[in-house]
Tab-separated table of N, CA and C in Angstrom:
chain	number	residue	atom	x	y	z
A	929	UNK	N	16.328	-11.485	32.212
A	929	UNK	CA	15.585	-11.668	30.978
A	929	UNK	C	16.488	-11.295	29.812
A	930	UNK	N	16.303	-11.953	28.558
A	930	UNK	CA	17.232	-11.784	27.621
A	930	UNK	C	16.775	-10.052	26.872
A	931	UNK	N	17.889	-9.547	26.184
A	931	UNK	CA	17.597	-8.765	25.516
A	931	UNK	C	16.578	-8.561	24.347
A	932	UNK	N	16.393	-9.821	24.273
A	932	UNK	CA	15.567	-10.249	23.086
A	932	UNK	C	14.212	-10.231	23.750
A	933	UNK	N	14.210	-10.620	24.709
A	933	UNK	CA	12.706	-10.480	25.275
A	933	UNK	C	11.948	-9.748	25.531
A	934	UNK	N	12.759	-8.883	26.122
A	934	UNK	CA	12.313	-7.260	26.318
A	934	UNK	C	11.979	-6.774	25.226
A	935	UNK	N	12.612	-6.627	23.844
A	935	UNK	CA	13.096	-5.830	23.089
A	935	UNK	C	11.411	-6.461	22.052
A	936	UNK	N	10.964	-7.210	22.365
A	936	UNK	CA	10.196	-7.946	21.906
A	936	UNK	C	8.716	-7.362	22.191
A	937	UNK	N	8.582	-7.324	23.602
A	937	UNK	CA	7.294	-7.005	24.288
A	937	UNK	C	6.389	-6.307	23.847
A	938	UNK	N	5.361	-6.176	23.873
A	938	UNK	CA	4.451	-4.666	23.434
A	938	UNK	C	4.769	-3.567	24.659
A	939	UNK	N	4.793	-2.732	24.019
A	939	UNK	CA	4.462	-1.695	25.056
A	939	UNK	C	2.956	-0.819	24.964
A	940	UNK	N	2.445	-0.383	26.184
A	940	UNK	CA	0.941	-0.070	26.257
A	940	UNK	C	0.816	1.016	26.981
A	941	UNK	N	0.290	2.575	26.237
A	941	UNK	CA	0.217	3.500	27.137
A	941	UNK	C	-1.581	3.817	27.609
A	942	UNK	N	-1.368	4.232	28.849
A	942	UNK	CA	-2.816	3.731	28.796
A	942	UNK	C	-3.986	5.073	28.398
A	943	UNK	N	-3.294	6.839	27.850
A	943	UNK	CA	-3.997	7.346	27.782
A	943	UNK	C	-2.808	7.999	26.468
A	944	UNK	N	-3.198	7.454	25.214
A	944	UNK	CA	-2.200	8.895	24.698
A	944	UNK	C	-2.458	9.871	24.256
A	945	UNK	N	-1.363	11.072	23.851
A	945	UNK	CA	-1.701	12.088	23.364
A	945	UNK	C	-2.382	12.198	22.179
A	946	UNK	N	-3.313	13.166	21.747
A	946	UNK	CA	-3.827	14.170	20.687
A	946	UNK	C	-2.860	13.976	19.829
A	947	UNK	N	-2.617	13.540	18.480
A	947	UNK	CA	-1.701	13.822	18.059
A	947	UNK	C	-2.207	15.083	17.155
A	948	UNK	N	-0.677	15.629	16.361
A	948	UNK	CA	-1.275	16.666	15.751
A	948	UNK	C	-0.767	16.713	14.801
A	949	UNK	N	-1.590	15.993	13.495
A	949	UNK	CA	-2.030	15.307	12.626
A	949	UNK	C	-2.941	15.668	11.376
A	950	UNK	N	-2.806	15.846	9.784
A	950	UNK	CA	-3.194	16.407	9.147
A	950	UNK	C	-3.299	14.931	7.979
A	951	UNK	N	-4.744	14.393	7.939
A	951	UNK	CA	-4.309	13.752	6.719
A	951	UNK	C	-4.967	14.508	5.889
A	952	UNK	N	-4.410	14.050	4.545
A	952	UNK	CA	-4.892	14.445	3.176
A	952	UNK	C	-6.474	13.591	2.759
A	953	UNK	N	-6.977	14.876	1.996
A	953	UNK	CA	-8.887	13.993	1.691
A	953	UNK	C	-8.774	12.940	0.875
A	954	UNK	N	-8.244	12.753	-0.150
A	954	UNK	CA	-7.213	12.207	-0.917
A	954	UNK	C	-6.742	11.274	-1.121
A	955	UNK	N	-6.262	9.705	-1.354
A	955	UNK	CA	-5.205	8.799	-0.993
A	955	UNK	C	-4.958	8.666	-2.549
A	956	UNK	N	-3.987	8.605	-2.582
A	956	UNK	CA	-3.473	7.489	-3.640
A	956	UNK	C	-2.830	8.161	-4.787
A	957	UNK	N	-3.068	9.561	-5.083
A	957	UNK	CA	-2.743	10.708	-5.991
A	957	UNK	C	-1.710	11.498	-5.789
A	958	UNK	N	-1.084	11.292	-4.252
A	958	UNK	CA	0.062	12.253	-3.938
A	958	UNK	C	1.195	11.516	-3.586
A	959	UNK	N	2.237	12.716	-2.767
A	959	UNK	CA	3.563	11.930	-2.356
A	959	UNK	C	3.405	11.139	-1.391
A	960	UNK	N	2.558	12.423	-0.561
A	960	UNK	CA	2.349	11.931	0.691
A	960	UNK	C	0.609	11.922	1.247
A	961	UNK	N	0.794	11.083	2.209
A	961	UNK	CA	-0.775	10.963	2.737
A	961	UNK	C	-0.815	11.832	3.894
A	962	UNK	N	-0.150	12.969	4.666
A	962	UNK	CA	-0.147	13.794	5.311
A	962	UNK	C	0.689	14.133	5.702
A	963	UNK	N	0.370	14.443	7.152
A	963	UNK	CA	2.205	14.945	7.996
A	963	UNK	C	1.500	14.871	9.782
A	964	UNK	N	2.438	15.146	10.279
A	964	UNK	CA	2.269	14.367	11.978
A	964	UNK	C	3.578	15.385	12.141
A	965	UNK	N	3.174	15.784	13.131
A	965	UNK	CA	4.303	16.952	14.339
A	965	UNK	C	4.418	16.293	15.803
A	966	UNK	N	5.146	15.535	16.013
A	966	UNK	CA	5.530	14.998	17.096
A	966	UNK	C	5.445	15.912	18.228
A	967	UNK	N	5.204	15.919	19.136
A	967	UNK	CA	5.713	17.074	20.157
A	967	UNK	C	7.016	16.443	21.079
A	968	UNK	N	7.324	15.469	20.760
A	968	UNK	CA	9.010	14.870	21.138
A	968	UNK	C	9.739	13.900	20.424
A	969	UNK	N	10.964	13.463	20.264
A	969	UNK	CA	11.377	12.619	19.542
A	969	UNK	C	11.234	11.370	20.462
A	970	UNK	N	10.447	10.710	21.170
A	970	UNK	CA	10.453	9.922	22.346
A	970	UNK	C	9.157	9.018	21.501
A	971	UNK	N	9.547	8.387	20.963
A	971	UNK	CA	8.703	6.834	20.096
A	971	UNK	C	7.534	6.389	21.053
A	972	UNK	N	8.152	6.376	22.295
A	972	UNK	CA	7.093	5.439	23.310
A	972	UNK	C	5.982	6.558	23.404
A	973	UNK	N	6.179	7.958	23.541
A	973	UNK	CA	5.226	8.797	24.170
A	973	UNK	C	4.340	9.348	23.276
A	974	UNK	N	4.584	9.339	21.862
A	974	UNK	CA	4.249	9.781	20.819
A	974	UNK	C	3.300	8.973	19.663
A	975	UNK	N	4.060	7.308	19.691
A	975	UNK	CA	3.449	6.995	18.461
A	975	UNK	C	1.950	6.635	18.742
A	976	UNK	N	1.543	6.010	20.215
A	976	UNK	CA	0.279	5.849	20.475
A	976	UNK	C	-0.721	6.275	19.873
A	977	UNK	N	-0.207	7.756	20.035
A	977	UNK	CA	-1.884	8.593	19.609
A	977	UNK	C	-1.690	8.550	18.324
A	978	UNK	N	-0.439	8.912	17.844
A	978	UNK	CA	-0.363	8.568	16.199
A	978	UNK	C	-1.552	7.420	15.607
A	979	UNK	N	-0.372	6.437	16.459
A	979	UNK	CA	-1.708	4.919	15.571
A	979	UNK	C	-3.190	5.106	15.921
A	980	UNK	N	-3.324	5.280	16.851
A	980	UNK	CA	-4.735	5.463	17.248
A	980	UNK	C	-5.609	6.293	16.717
A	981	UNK	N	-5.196	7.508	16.118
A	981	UNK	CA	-5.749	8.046	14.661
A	981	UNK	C	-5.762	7.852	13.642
A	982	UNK	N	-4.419	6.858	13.372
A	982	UNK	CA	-4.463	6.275	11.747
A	982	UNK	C	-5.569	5.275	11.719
A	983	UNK	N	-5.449	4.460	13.440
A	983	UNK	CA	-6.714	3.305	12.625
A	983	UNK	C	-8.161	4.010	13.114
A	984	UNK	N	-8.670	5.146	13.496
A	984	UNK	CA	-9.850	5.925	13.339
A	984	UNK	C	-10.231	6.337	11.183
A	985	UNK	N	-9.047	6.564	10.949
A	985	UNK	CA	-9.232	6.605	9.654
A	985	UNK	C	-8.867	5.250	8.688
A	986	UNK	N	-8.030	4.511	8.715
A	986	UNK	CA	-7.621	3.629	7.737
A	986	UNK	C	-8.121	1.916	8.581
A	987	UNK	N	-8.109	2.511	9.345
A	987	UNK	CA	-8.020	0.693	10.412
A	987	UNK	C	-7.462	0.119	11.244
A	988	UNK	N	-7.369	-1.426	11.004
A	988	UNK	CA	-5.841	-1.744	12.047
A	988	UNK	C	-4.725	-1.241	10.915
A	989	UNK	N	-4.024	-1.123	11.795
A	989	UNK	CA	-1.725	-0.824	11.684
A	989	UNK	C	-1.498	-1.920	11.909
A	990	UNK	N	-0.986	-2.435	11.210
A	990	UNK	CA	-0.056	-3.733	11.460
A	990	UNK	C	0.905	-3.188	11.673
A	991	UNK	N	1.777	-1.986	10.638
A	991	UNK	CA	3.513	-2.036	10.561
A	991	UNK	C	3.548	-0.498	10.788
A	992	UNK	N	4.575	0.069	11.400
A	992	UNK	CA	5.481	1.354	11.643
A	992	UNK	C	6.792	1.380	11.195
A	993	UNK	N	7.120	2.462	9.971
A	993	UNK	CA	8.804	2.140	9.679
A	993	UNK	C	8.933	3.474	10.056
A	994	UNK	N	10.057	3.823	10.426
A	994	UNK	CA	10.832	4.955	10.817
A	994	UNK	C	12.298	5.166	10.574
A	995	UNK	N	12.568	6.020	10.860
A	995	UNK	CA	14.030	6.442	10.579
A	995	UNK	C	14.916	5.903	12.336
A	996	UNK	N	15.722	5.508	12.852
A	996	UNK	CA	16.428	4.755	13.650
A	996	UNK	C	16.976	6.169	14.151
A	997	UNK	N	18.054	6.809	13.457
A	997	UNK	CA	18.695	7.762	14.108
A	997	UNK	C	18.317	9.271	14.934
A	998	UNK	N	16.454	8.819	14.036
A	998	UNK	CA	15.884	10.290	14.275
A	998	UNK	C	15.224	10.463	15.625
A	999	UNK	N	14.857	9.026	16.281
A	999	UNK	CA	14.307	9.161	17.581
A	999	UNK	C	14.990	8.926	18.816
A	1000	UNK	N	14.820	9.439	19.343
A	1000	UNK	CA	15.164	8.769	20.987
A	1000	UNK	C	15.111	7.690	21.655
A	1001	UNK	N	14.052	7.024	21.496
A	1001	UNK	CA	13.525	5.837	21.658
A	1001	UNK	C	13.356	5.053	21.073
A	1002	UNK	N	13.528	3.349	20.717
A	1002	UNK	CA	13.339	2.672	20.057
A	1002	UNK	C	12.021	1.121	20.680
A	1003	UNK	N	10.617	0.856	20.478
A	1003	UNK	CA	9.892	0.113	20.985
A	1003	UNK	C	10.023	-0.369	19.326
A	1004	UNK	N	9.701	-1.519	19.665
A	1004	UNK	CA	9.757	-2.445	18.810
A	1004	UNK	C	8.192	-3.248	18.478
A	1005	UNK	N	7.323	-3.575	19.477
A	1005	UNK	CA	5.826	-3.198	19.182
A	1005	UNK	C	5.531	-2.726	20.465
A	1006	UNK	N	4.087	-2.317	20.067
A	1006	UNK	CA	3.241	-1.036	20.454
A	1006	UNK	C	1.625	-1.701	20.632
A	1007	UNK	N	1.011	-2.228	21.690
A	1007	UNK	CA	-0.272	-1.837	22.097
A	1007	UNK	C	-1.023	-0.581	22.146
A	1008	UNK	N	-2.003	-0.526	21.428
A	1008	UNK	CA	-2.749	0.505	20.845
A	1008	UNK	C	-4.433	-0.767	20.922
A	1009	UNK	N	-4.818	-0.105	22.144
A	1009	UNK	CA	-6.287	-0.941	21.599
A	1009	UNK	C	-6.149	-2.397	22.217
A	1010	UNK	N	-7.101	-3.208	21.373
A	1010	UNK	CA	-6.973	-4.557	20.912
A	1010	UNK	C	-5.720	-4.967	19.783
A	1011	UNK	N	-5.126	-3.335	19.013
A	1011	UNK	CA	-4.229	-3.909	18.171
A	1011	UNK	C	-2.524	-4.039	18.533
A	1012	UNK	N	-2.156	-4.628	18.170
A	1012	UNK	CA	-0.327	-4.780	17.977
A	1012	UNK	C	0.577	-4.706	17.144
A	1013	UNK	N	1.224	-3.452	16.774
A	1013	UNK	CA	1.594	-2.594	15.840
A	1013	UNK	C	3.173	-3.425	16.021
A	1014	UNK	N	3.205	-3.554	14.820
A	1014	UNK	CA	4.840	-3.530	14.472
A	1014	UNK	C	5.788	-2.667	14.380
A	1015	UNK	N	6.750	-2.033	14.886
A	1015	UNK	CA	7.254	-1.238	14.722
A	1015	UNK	C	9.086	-1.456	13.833
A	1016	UNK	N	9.449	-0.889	13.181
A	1016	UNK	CA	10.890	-1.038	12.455
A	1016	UNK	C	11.620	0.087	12.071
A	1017	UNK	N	12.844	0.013	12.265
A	1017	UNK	CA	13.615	0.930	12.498
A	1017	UNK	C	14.683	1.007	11.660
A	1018	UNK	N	14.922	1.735	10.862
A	1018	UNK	CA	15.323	1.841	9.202
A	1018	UNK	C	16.330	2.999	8.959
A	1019	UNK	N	17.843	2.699	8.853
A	1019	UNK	CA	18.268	3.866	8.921
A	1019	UNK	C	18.501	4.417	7.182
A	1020	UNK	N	18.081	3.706	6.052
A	1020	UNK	CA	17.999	4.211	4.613
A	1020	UNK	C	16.662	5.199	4.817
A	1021	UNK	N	15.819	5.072	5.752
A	1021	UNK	CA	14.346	5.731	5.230
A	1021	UNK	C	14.624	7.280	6.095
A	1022	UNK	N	13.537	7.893	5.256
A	1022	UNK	CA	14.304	9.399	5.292
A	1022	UNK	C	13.718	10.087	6.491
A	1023	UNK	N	14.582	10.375	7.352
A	1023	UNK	CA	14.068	10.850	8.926
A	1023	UNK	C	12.505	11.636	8.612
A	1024	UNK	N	12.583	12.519	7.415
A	1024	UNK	CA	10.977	12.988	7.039
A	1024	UNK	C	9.893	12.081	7.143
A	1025	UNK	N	9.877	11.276	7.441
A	1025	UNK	CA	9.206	10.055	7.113
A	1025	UNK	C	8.619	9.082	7.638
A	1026	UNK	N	7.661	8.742	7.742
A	1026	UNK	CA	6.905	7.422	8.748
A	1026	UNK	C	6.346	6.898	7.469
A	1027	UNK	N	6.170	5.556	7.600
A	1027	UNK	CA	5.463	4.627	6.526
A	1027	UNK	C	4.720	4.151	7.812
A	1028	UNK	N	3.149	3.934	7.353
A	1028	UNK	CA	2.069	2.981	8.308
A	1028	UNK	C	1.827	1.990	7.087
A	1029	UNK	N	1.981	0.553	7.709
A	1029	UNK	CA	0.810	-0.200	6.519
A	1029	UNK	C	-0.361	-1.047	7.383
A	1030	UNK	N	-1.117	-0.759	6.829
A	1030	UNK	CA	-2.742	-0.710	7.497
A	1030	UNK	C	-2.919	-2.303	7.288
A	1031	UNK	N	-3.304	-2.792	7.554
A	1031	UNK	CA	-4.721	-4.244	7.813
A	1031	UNK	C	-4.500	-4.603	6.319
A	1032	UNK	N	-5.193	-3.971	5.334
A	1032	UNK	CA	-5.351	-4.347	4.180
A	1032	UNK	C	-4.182	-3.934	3.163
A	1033	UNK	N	-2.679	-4.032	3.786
A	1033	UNK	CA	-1.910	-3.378	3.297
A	1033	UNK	C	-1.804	-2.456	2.410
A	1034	UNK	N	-2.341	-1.672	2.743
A	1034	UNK	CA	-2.081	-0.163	2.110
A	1034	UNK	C	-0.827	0.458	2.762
A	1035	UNK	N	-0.151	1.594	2.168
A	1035	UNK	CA	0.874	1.921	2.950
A	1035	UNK	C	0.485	3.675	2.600
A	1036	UNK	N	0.540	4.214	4.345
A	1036	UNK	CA	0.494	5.622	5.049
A	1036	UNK	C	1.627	6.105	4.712
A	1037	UNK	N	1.979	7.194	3.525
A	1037	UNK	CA	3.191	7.829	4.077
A	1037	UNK	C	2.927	9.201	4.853
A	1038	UNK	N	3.796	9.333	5.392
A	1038	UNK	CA	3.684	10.678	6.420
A	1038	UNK	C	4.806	11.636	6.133
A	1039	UNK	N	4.799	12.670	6.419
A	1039	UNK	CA	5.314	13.473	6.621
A	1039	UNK	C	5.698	13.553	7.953
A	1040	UNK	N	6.994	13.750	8.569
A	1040	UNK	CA	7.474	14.027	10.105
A	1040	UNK	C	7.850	15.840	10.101
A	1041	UNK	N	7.374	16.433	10.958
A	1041	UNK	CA	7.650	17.682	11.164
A	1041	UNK	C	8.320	17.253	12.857
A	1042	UNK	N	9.689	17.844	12.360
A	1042	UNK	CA	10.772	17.526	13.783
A	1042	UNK	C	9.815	18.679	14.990
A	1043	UNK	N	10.008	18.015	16.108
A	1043	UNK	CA	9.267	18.273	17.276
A	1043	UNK	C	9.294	19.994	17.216
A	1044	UNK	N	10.571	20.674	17.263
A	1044	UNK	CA	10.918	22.052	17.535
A	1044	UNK	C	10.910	22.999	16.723
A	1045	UNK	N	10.135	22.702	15.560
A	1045	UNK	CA	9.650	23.550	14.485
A	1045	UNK	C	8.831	24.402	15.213
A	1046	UNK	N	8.910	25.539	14.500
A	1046	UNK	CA	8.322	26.924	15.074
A	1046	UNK	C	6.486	26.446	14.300
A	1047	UNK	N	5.869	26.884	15.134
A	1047	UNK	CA	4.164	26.414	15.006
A	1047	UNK	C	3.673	26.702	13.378
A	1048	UNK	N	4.355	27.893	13.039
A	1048	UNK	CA	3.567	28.524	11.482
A	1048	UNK	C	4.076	27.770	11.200
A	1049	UNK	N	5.425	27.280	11.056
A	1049	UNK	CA	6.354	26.922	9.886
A	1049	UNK	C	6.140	25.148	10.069
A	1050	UNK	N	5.212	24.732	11.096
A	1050	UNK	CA	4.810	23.267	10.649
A	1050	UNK	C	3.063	23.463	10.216
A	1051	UNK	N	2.590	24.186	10.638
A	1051	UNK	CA	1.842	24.513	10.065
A	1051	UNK	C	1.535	24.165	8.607
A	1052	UNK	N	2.252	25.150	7.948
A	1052	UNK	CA	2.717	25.494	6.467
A	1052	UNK	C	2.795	23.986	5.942
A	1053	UNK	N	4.069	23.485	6.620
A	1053	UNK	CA	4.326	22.036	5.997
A	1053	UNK	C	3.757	21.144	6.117
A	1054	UNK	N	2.878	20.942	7.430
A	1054	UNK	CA	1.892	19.648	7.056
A	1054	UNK	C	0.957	20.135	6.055
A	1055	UNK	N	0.217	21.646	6.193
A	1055	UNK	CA	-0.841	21.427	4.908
A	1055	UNK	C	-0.239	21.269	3.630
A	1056	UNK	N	1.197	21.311	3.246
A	1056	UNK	CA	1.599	21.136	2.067
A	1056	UNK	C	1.289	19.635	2.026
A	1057	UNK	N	2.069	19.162	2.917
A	1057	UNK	CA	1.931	17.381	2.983
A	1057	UNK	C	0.270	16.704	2.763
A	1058	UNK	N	-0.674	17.493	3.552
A	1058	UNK	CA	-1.903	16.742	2.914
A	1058	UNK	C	-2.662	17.441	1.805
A	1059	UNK	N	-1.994	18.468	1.199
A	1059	UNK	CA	-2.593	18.670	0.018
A	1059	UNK	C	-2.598	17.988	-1.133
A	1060	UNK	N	-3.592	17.665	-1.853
A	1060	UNK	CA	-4.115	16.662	-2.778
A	1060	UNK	C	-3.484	17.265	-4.287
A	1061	UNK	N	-2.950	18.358	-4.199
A	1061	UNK	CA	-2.026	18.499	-5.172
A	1061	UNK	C	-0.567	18.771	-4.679
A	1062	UNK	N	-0.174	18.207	-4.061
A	1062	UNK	CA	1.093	18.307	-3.703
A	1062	UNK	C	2.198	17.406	-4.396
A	1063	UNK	N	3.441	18.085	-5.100
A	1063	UNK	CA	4.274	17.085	-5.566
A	1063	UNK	C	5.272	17.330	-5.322
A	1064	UNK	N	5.518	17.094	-3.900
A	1064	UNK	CA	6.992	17.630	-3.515
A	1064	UNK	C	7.195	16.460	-2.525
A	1065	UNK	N	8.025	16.373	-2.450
A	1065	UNK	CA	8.690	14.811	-1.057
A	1065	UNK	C	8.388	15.653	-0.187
A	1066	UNK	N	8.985	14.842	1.016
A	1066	UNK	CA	8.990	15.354	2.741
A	1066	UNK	C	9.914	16.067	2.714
A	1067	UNK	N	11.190	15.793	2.465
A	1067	UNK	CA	12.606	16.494	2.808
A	1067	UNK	C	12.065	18.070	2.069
A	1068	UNK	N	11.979	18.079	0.750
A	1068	UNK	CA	11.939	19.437	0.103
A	1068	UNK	C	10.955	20.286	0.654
A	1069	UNK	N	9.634	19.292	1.346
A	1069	UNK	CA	8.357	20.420	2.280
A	1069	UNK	C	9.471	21.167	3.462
A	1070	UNK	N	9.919	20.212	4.005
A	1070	UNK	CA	10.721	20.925	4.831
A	1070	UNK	C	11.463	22.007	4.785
A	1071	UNK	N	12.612	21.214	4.152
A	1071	UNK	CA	13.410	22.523	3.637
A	1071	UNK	C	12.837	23.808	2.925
A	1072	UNK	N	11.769	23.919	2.365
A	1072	UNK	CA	10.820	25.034	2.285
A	1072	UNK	C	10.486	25.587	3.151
A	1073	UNK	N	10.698	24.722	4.440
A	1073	UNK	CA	9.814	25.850	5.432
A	1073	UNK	C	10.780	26.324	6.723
A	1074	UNK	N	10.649	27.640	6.938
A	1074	UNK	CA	11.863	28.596	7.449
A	1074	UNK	C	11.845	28.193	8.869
A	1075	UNK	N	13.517	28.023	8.881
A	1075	UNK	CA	13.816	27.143	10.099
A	1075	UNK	C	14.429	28.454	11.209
A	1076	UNK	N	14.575	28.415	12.461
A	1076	UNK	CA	14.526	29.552	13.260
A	1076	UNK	C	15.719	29.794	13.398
A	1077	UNK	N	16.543	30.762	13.360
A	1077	UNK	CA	17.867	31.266	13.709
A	1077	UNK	C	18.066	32.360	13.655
A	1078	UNK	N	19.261	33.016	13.988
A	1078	UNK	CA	19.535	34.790	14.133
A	1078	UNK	C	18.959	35.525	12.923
A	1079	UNK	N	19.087	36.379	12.940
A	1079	UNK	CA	18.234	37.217	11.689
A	1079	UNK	C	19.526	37.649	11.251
A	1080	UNK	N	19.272	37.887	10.016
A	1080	UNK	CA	20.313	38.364	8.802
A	1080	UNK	C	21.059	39.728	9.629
A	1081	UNK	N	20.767	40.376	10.493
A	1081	UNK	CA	21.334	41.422	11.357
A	1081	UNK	C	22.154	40.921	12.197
A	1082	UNK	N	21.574	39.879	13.151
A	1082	UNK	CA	22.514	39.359	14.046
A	1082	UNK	C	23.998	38.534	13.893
A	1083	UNK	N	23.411	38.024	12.374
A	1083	UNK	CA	24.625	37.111	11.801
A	1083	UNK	C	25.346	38.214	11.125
A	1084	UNK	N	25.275	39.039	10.536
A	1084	UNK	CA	26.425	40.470	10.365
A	1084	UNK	C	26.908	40.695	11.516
A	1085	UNK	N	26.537	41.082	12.255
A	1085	UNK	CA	27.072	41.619	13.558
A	1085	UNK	C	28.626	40.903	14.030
A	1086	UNK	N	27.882	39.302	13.916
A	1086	UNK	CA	28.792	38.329	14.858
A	1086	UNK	C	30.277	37.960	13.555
A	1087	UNK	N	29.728	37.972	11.962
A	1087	UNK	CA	30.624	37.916	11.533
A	1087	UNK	C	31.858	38.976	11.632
A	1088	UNK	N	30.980	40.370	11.622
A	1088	UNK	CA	32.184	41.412	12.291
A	1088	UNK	C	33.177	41.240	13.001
A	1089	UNK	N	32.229	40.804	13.929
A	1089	UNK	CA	33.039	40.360	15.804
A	1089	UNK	C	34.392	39.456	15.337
A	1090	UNK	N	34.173	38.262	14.436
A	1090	UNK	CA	34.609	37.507	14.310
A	1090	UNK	C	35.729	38.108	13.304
A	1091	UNK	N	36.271	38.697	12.537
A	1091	UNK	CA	36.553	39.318	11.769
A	1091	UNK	C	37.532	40.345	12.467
A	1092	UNK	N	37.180	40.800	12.889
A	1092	UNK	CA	38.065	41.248	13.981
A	1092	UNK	C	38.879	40.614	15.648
A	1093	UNK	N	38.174	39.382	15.096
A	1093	UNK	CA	39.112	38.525	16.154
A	1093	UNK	C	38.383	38.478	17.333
A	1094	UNK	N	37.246	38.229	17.574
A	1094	UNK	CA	36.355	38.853	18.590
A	1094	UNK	C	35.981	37.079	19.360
A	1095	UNK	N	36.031	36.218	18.542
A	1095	UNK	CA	35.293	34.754	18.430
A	1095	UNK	C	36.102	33.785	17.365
A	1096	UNK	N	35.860	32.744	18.045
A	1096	UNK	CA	36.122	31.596	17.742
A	1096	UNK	C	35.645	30.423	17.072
A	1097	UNK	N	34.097	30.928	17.544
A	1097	UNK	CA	33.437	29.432	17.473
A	1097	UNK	C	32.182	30.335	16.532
A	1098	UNK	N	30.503	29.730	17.011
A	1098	UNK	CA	29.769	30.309	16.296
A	1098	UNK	C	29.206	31.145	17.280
A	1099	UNK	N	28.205	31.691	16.958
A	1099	UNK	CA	27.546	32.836	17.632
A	1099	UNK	C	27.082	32.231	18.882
A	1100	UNK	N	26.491	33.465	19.601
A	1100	UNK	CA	25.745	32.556	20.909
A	1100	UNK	C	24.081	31.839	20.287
A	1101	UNK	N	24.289	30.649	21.061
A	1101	UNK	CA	22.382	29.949	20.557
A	1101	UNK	C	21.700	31.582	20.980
A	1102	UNK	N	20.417	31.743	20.743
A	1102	UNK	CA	19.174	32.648	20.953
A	1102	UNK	C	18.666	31.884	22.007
A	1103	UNK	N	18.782	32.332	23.433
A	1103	UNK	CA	17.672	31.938	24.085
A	1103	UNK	C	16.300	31.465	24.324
């Protein structure tokens, strides 16, 4: 079969996940229309339940844009239902980011909270994302919200080490 054919197909999961999903009460007044926490970067396993809550609230999905480099997976459309989602893969659009455009073309922006965000700290950022006064992009919610690494103690320590010739490289990951 050609590459093209495949690459073409719907794909159909037949039970998906919960997503975990915050829209805003809101449309049309903010940056964003919510935020979505993946629990993997894996397109096929994930976007299902996505769409399947957007059209509980907005309708059919016709279209999915995404960022290309940010996932694992690339499906190109998506069975959800009776519907058949378009999916596109965009490497200008900002990995923060999912665009949905609904039936009546409206367009969903989202907020992406990367899978391995610590729970408060997506927390934090999706309710920024569906708050109805929110005027901040995706990238800057993010970067607002504290990403996990050694504590200001541990990174003294290792610069010591290092400083004295101890290391080479960077510290050890945190288990």
């Amino acid at each position: 079969m050609p590459a093209t054919a495949r690459r073409a197909a719907p794909i159909s999961v037949p039970t998906p996940t919960a997503p975990r999903l915050i829209l805003a009460t809101v449309r049309g007044r903010t940056m964003l229309d919510g935020a979505w926490w993946p629990r993997s970067w894996d397109a096929a396993a994930e976007l299902p339940g996505l769409v399947g809550a957007l059209i509980e609230r907005h309708g059919r999905i016709r279209h999915l844009m995404l960022n290309i480099r940010a996932w694992d997976s690339r499906v190109h459309r998506l069975t959800v239902g009776p519907h058949v989602v378009r999916i596109g893969w965009f490497d200008t659009l900002d990995p923060a980011v999912l665009v949905a455009t609904t039936g009546r073309d409206d367009q969903v922006d989202l907020l992406v909270v990367p899978p391995a965000t610590e729970p408060e700290a997506a927390a934090r950022a999706m309710t920024a994302a569906a708050d109805p006064a929110n005027r901040r992009r995706a990238p800057d919610i993010l970067a607002a919200a504290p990403r996990p690494g050694p504590s200001a103690a541990t990174a003294d320590r290792y610069a010591v080490w290092d400083n004295e010739g101890g290391s080479s490289g960077s510290p050890p990951r945190p288990r």
